Tab-separated table of C-alpha atoms and ligand atoms in Angstrom:
chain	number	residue	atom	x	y	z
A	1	UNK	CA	107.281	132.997	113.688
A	2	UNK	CA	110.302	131.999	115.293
A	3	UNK	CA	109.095	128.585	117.319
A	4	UNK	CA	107.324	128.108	113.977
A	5	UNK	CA	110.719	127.893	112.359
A	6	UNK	CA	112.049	125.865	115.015
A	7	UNK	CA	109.199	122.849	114.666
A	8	UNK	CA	110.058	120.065	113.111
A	9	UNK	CA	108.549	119.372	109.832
A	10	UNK	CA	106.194	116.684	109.281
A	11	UNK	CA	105.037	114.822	106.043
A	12	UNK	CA	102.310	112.345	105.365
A	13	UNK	CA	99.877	111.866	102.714
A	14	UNK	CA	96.911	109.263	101.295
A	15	UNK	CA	96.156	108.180	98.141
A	16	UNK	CA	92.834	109.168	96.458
A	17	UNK	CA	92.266	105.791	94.625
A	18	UNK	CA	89.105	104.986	96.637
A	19	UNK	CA	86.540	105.697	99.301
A	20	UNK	CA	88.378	106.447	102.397
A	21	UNK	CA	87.996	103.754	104.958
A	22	UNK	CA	87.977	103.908	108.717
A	23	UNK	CA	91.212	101.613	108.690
A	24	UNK	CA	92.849	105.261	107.257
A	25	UNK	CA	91.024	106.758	109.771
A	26	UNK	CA	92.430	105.215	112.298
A	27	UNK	CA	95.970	104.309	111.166
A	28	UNK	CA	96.510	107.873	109.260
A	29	UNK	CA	94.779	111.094	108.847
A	30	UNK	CA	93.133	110.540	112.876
A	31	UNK	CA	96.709	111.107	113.983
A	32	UNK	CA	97.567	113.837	111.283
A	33	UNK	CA	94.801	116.178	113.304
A	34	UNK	CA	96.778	115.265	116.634
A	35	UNK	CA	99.966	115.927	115.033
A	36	UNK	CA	99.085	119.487	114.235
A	37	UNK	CA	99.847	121.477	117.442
A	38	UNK	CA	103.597	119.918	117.914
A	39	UNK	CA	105.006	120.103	114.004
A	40	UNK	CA	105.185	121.997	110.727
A	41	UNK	CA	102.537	119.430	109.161
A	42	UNK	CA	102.699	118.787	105.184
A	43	UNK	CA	99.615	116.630	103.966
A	44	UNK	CA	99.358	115.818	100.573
A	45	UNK	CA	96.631	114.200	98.170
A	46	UNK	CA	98.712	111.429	97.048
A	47	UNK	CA	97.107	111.193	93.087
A	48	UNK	CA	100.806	110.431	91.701
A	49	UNK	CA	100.542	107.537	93.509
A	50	UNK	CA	97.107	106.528	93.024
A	51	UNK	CA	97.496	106.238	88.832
A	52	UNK	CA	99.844	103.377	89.597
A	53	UNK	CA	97.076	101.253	89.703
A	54	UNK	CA	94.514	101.922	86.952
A	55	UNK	CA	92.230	104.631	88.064
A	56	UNK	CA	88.650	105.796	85.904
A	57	UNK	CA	89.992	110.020	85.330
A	58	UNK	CA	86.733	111.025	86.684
A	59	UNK	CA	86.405	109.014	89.726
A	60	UNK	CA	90.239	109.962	90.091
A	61	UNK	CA	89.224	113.819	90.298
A	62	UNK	CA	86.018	113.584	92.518
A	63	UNK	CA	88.242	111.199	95.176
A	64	UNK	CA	90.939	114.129	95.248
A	65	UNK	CA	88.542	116.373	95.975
A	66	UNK	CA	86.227	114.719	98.320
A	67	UNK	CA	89.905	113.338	100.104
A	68	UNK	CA	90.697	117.304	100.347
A	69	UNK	CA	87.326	117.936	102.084
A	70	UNK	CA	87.825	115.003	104.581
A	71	UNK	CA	90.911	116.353	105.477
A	72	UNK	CA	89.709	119.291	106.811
A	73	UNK	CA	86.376	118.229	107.900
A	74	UNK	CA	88.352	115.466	109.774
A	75	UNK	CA	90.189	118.440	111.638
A	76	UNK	CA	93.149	118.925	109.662
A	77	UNK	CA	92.855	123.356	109.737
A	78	UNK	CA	94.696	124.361	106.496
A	79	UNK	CA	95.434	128.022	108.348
A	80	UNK	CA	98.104	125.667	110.363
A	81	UNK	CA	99.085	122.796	108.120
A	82	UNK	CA	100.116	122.699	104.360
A	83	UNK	CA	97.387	120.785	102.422
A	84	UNK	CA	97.955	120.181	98.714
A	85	UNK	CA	97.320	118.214	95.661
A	86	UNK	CA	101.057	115.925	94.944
A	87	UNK	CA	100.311	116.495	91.295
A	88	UNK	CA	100.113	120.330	91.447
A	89	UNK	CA	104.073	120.268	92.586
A	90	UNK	CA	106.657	119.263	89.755
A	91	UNK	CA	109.249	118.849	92.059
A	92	UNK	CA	107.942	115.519	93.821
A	93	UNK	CA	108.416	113.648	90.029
A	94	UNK	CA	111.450	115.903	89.515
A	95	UNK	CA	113.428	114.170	92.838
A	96	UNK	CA	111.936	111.174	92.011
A	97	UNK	CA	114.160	111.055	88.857
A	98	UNK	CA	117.188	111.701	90.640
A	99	UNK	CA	116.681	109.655	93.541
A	100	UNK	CA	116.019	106.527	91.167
A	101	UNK	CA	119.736	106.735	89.812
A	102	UNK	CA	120.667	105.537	93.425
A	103	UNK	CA	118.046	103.011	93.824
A	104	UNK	CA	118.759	99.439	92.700
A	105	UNK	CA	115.526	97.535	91.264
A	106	UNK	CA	115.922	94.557	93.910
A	107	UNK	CA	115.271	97.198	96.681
A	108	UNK	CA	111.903	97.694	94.992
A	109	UNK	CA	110.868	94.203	93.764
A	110	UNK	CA	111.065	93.005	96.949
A	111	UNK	CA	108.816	95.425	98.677
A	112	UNK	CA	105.453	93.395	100.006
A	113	UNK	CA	103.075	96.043	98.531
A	114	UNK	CA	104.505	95.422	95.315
A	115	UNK	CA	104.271	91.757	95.618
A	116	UNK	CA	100.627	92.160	96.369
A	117	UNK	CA	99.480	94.372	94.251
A	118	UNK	CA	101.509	93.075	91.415
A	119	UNK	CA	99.420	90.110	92.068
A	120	UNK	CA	95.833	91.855	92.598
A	121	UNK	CA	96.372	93.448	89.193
A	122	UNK	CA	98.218	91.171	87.454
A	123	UNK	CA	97.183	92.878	84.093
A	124	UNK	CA	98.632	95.806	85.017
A	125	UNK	CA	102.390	95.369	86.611
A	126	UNK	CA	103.517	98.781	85.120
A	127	UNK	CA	107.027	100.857	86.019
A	128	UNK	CA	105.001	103.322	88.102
A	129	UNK	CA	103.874	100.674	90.698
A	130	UNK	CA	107.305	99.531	91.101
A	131	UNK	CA	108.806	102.787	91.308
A	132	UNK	CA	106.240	103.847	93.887
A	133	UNK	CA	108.523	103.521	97.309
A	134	UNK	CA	110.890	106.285	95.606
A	135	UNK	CA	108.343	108.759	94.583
A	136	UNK	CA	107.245	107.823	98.448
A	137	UNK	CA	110.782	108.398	99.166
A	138	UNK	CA	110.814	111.627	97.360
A	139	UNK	CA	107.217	113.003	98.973
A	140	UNK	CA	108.785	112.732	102.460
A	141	UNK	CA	112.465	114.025	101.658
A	142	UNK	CA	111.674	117.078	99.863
A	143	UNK	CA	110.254	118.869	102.791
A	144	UNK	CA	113.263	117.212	105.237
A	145	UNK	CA	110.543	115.657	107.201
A	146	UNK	CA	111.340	114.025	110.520
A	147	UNK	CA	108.451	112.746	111.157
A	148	UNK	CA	106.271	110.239	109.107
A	149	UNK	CA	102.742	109.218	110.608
A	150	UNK	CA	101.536	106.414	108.708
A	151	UNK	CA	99.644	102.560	109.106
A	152	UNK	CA	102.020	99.704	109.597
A	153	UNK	CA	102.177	98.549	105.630
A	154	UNK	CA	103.881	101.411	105.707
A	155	UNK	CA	106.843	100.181	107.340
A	156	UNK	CA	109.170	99.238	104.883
A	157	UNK	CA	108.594	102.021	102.640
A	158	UNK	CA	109.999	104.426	105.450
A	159	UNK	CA	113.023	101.933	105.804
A	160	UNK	CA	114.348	102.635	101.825
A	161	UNK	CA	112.967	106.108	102.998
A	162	UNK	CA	116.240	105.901	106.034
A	163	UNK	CA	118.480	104.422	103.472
A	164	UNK	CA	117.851	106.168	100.435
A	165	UNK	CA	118.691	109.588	102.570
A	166	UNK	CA	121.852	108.393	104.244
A	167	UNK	CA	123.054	106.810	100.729
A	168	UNK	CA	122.585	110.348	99.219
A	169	UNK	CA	123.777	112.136	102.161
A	170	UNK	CA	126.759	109.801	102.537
A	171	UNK	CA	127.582	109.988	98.320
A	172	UNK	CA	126.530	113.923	98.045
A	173	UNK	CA	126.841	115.443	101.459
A	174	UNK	CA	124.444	116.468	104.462
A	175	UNK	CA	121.638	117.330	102.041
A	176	UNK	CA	118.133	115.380	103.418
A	177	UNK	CA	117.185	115.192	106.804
A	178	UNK	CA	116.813	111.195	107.830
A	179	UNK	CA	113.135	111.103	109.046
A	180	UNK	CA	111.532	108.616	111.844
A	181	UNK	CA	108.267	106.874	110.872
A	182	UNK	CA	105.656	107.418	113.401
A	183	UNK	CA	103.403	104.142	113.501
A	184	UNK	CA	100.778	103.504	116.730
A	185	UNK	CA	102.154	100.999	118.744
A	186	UNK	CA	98.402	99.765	119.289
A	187	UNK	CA	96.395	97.416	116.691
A	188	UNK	CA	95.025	100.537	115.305
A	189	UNK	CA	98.055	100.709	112.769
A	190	UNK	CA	96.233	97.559	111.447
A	191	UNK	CA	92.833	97.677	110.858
A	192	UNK	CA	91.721	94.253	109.339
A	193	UNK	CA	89.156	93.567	106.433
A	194	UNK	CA	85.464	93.026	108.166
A	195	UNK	CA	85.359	90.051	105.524
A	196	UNK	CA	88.839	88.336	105.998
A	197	UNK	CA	90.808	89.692	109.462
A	198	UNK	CA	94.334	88.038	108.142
A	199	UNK	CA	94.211	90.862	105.734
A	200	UNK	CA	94.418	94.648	106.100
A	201	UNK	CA	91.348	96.772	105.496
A	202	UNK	CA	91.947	98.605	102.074
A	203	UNK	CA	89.893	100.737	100.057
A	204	UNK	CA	90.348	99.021	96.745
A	205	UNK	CA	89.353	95.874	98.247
A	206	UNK	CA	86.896	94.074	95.634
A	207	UNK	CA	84.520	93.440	98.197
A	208	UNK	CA	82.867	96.279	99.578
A	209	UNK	CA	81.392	94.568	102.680
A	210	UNK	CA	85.768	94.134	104.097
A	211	UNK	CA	85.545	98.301	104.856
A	212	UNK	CA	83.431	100.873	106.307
A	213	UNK	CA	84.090	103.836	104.486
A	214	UNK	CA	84.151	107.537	106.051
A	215	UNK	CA	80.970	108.058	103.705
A	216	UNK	CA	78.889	105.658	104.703
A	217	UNK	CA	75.918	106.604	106.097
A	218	UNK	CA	74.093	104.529	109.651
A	219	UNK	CA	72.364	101.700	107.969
A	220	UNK	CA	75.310	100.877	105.981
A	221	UNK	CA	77.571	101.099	108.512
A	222	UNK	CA	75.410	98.527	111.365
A	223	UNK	CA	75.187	96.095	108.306
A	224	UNK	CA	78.225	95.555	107.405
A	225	UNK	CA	79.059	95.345	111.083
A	226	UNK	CA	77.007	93.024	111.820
A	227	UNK	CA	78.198	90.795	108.446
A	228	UNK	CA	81.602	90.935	110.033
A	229	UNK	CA	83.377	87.739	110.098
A	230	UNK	CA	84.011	86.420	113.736
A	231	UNK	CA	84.334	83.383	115.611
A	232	UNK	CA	82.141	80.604	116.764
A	233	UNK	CA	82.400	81.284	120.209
A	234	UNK	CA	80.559	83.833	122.326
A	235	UNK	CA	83.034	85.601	124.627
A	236	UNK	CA	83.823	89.000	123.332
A	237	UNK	CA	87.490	88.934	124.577
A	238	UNK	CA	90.861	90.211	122.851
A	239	UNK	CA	92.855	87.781	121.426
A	240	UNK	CA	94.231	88.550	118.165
A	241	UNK	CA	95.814	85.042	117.127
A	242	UNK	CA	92.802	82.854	118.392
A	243	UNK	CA	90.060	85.790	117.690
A	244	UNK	CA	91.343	87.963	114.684
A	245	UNK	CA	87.481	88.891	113.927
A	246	UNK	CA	86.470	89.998	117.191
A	247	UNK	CA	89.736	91.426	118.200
A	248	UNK	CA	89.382	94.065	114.814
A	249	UNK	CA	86.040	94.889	116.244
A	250	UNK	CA	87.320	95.938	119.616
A	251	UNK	CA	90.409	97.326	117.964
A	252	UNK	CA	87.700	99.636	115.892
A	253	UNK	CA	85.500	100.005	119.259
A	254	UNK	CA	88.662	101.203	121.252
A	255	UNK	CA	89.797	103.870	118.418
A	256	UNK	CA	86.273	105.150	118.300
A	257	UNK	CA	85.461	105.295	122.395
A	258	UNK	CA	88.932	106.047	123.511
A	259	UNK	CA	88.502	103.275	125.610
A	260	UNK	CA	90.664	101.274	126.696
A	261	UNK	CA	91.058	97.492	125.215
A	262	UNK	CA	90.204	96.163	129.282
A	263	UNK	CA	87.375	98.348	129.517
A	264	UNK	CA	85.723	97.765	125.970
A	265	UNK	CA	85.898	93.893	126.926
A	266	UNK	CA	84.089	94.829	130.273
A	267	UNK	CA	81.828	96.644	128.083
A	268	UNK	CA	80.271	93.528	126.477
A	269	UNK	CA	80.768	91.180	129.591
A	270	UNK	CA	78.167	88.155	129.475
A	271	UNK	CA	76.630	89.694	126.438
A	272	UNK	CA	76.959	88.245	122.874
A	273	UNK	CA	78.530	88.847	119.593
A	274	UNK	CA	75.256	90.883	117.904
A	275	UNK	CA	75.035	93.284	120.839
A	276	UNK	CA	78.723	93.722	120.401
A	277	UNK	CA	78.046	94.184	116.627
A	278	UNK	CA	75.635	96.577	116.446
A	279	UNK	CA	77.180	98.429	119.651
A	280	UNK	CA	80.525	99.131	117.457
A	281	UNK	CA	78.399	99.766	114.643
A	282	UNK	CA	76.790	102.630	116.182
A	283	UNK	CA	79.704	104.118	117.781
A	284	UNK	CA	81.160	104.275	114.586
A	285	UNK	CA	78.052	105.971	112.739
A	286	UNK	CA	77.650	108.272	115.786
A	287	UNK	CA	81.340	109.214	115.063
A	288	UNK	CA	81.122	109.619	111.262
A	289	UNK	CA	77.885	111.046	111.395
A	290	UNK	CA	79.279	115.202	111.739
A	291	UNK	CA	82.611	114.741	109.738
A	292	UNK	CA	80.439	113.253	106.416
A	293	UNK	CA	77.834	115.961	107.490
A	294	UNK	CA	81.120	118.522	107.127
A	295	UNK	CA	82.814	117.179	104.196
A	296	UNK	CA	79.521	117.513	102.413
A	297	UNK	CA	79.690	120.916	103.176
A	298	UNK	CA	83.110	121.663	102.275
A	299	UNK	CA	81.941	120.204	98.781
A	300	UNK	CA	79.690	122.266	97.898
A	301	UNK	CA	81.596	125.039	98.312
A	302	UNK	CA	84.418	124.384	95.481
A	303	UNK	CA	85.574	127.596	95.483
A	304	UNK	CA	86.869	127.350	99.189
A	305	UNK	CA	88.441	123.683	98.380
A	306	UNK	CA	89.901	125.292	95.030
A	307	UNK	CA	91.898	128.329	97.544
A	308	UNK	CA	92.543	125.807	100.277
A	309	UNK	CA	94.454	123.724	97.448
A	310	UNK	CA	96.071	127.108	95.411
A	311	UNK	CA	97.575	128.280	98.873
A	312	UNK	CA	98.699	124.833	99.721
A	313	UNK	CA	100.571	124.123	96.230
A	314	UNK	CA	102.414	127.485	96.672
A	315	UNK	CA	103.369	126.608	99.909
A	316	UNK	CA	104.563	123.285	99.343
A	317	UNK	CA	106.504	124.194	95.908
A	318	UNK	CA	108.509	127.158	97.924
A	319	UNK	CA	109.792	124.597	100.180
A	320	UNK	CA	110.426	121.704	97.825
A	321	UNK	CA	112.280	124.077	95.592
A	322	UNK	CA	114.493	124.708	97.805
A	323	UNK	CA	115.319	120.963	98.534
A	324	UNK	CA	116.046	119.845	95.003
A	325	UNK	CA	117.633	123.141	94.345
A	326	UNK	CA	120.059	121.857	96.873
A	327	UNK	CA	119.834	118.558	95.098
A	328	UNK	CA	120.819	119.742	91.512
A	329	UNK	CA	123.883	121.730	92.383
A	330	UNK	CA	125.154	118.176	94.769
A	331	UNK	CA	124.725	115.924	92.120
A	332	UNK	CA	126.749	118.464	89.675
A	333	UNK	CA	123.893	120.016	87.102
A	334	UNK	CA	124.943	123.304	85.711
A	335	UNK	CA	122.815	126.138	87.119
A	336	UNK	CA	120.568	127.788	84.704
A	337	UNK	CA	120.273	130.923	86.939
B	1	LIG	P1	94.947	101.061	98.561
B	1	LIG	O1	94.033	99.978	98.987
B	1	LIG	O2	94.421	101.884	97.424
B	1	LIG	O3	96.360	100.663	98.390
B	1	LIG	P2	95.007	101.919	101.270
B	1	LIG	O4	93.643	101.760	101.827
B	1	LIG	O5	96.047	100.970	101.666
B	1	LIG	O6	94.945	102.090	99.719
B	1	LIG	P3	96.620	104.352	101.336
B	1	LIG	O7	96.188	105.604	100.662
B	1	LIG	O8	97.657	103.570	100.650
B	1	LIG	O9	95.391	103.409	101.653
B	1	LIG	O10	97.079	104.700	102.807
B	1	LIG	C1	96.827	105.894	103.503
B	1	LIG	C2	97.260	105.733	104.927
B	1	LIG	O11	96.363	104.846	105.613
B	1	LIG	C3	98.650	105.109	105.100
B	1	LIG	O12	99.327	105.769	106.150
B	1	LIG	C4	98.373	103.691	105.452
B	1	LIG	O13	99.411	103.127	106.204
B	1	LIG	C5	97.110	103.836	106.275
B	1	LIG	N1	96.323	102.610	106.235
B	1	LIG	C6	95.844	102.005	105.124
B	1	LIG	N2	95.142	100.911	105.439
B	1	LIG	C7	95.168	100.817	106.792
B	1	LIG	C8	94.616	99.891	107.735
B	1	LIG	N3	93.913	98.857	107.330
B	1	LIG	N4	94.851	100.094	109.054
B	1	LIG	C9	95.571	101.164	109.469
B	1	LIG	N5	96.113	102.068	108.630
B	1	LIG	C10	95.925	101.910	107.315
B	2	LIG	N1	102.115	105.387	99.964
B	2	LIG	C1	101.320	105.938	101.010
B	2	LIG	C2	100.717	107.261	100.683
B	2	LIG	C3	101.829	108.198	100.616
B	2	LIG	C4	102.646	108.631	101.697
B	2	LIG	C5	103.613	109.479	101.125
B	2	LIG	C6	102.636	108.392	103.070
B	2	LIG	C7	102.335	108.760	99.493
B	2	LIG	N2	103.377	109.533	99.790
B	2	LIG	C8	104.599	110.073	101.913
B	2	LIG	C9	103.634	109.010	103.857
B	2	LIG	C10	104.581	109.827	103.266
B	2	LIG	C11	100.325	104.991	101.438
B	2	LIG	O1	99.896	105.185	102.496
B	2	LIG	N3	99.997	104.025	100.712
């Protein structure tokens, strides 16, 4: 009880607006489960976040709960990390309101995920979207994470993350604990599209051939492999400038063999780009193969997911409490106590 006290906390958490992709695999909840021995880990199912882009209600509910089974068929154990639902703790939209009083709007129109998905949905620029960074900001702060483990778009979010904290800690007093962001310092923290390797592999991508998802079963998975854009040359070599398409493929090879880059490109010496293709194709179903077989078992026993997520809430909402209590006596609101 007492080293538990003593860990340092951790927070992450993904967005249920989609399939789950290896790219969050790899960049995210893979390092979550390695996490889990050294902090106090906090893992939420972002669905706040996800309604900032327009989201079908029922899709929206199966996605939280199939993301809440891959968590834990992934390896995250709920016995030793909080796992929770954001929406089932008032307090993350409750900081949120707070925290935007010290935010200025140029700090958030200039984010690059705005930008782009301003653009992707055009229709549908809405207040939420821009505001997302600070409910981001607020996840993260209400559990005085220092640690953030999260894919490289990330980034900048965990910047206004730094500053937001030291703007309220400098205005209100030592109140939020400044966290670090945790990003691999390999190409895993940026898994590219399979269709377009300038661009990141995301799970509302329009075109489902750009991402392997976590739930897609072998033949799937070996064709859109072997769709995947690449070069005109032969060599299978890693050069990310010159070879973006091949490069993602080792990149993906490498996170799924724990090989190193050297040795996957010794691999597939003086052999050509389909046997490469279908090789990382099959690691990656072979891989996949007993989490889906897990999750699917998790699903069909609701109950378990339901307790998993009641335990997790309570958790969570004891701790956050105690945060924006903190919060609402710096910032001067009477207590109602
Ligand atoms: P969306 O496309 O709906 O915006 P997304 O695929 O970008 O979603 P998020 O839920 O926003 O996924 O991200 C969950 C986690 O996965 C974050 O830590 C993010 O940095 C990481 N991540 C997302 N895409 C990639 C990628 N292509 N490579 C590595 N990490 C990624
Ligand atoms: N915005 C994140 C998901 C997310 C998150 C967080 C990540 C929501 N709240 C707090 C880390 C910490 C994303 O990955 N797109």
């Amino acid at each position: 009880m007492e080293n538990q006290e003593r860990a340092q906390k951790l927070f992450s958490a993904v967005q249920p607006s989609g399939a789950i992709t290896i790219g969050n695999y790899i960049g995210a909840i893979r390092n979550f489960v390695k996490l889990q021995g050294e902090y106090d880990c906090i893992y939420a199912v972002a669905d706040l976040h996800a309604i900032t882009v327009r989201q079908d209600p029922a899709a929206l509910r199966r996605n939280t709960l199939e993301l809440m089974a891959l968590f834990i068929a992934c390896g995250i154990d709920p016995e030793k990390s909080v796992l929770f639902v954001q929406s089932h703790v008032p307090a993350h939209c409750e900081l949120t309101w707070v925290l935007n009083t010290i935010t200025y709007p140029g700090e958030l129109s200039r984010m690059t995920q705005f930008k782009d998905k301003s653009a992707r949905h055009a229709d549908n620029v809405n207040m939420g979207l821009m505001d997302y960074p600070v409910l981001m900001v607020s996840d993260i702060l209400l559990y005085q994470a220092a640690l953030v483990p999260v894919g490289e778009d990330q980034k900048q979010h965990l910047e206004l993350t730094r500053d937001l904290a030291i703007r309220f800690n400098n205005r209100y007093g030592a109140t939020f604990t400044v966290p670090e962001p945790y990003i691999l310092k390999d190409s895993g923290a940026r898994v590219m599209s399979l269709a377009d390797p300038s661009r990141k592999m995301s799970k509302s991508d329009e075109n489902p051939n750009a991402f392997v998802t976590m739930s897609d079963d072998k033949d799937t998975i070996i064709r859109k492999f072997k769709r995947a854009v690449t070069d005109s040359d032969s060599v299978v070599r890693y050069a990310p400038e010159e070879k973006p398409g091949i490069s993602n493929l080792l990149t993906i090879y490498h996170a799924f063999t724990g090989k190193s880059l050297a040795e996957s490109e010794r691999d597939f010496a003086g052999k050509g780009y389909g046997d490469f293709k279908l090789a990382v194709g099959e690691v990656v179903a072979d891989a996949l193969a007993p989490i889906r077989a897990e999750q699917a078992r998790l699903l069909a026993d609701k109950e378990y997911l339901r307790s998993v997520m009641k335990a997790g809430s309570e958790s969570a909402a004891r701790m956050a409490r105690r945060t924006l209590s903190k919060v609402y006596r710096k910032v001067g609101f009477y207590s109602g106590e």
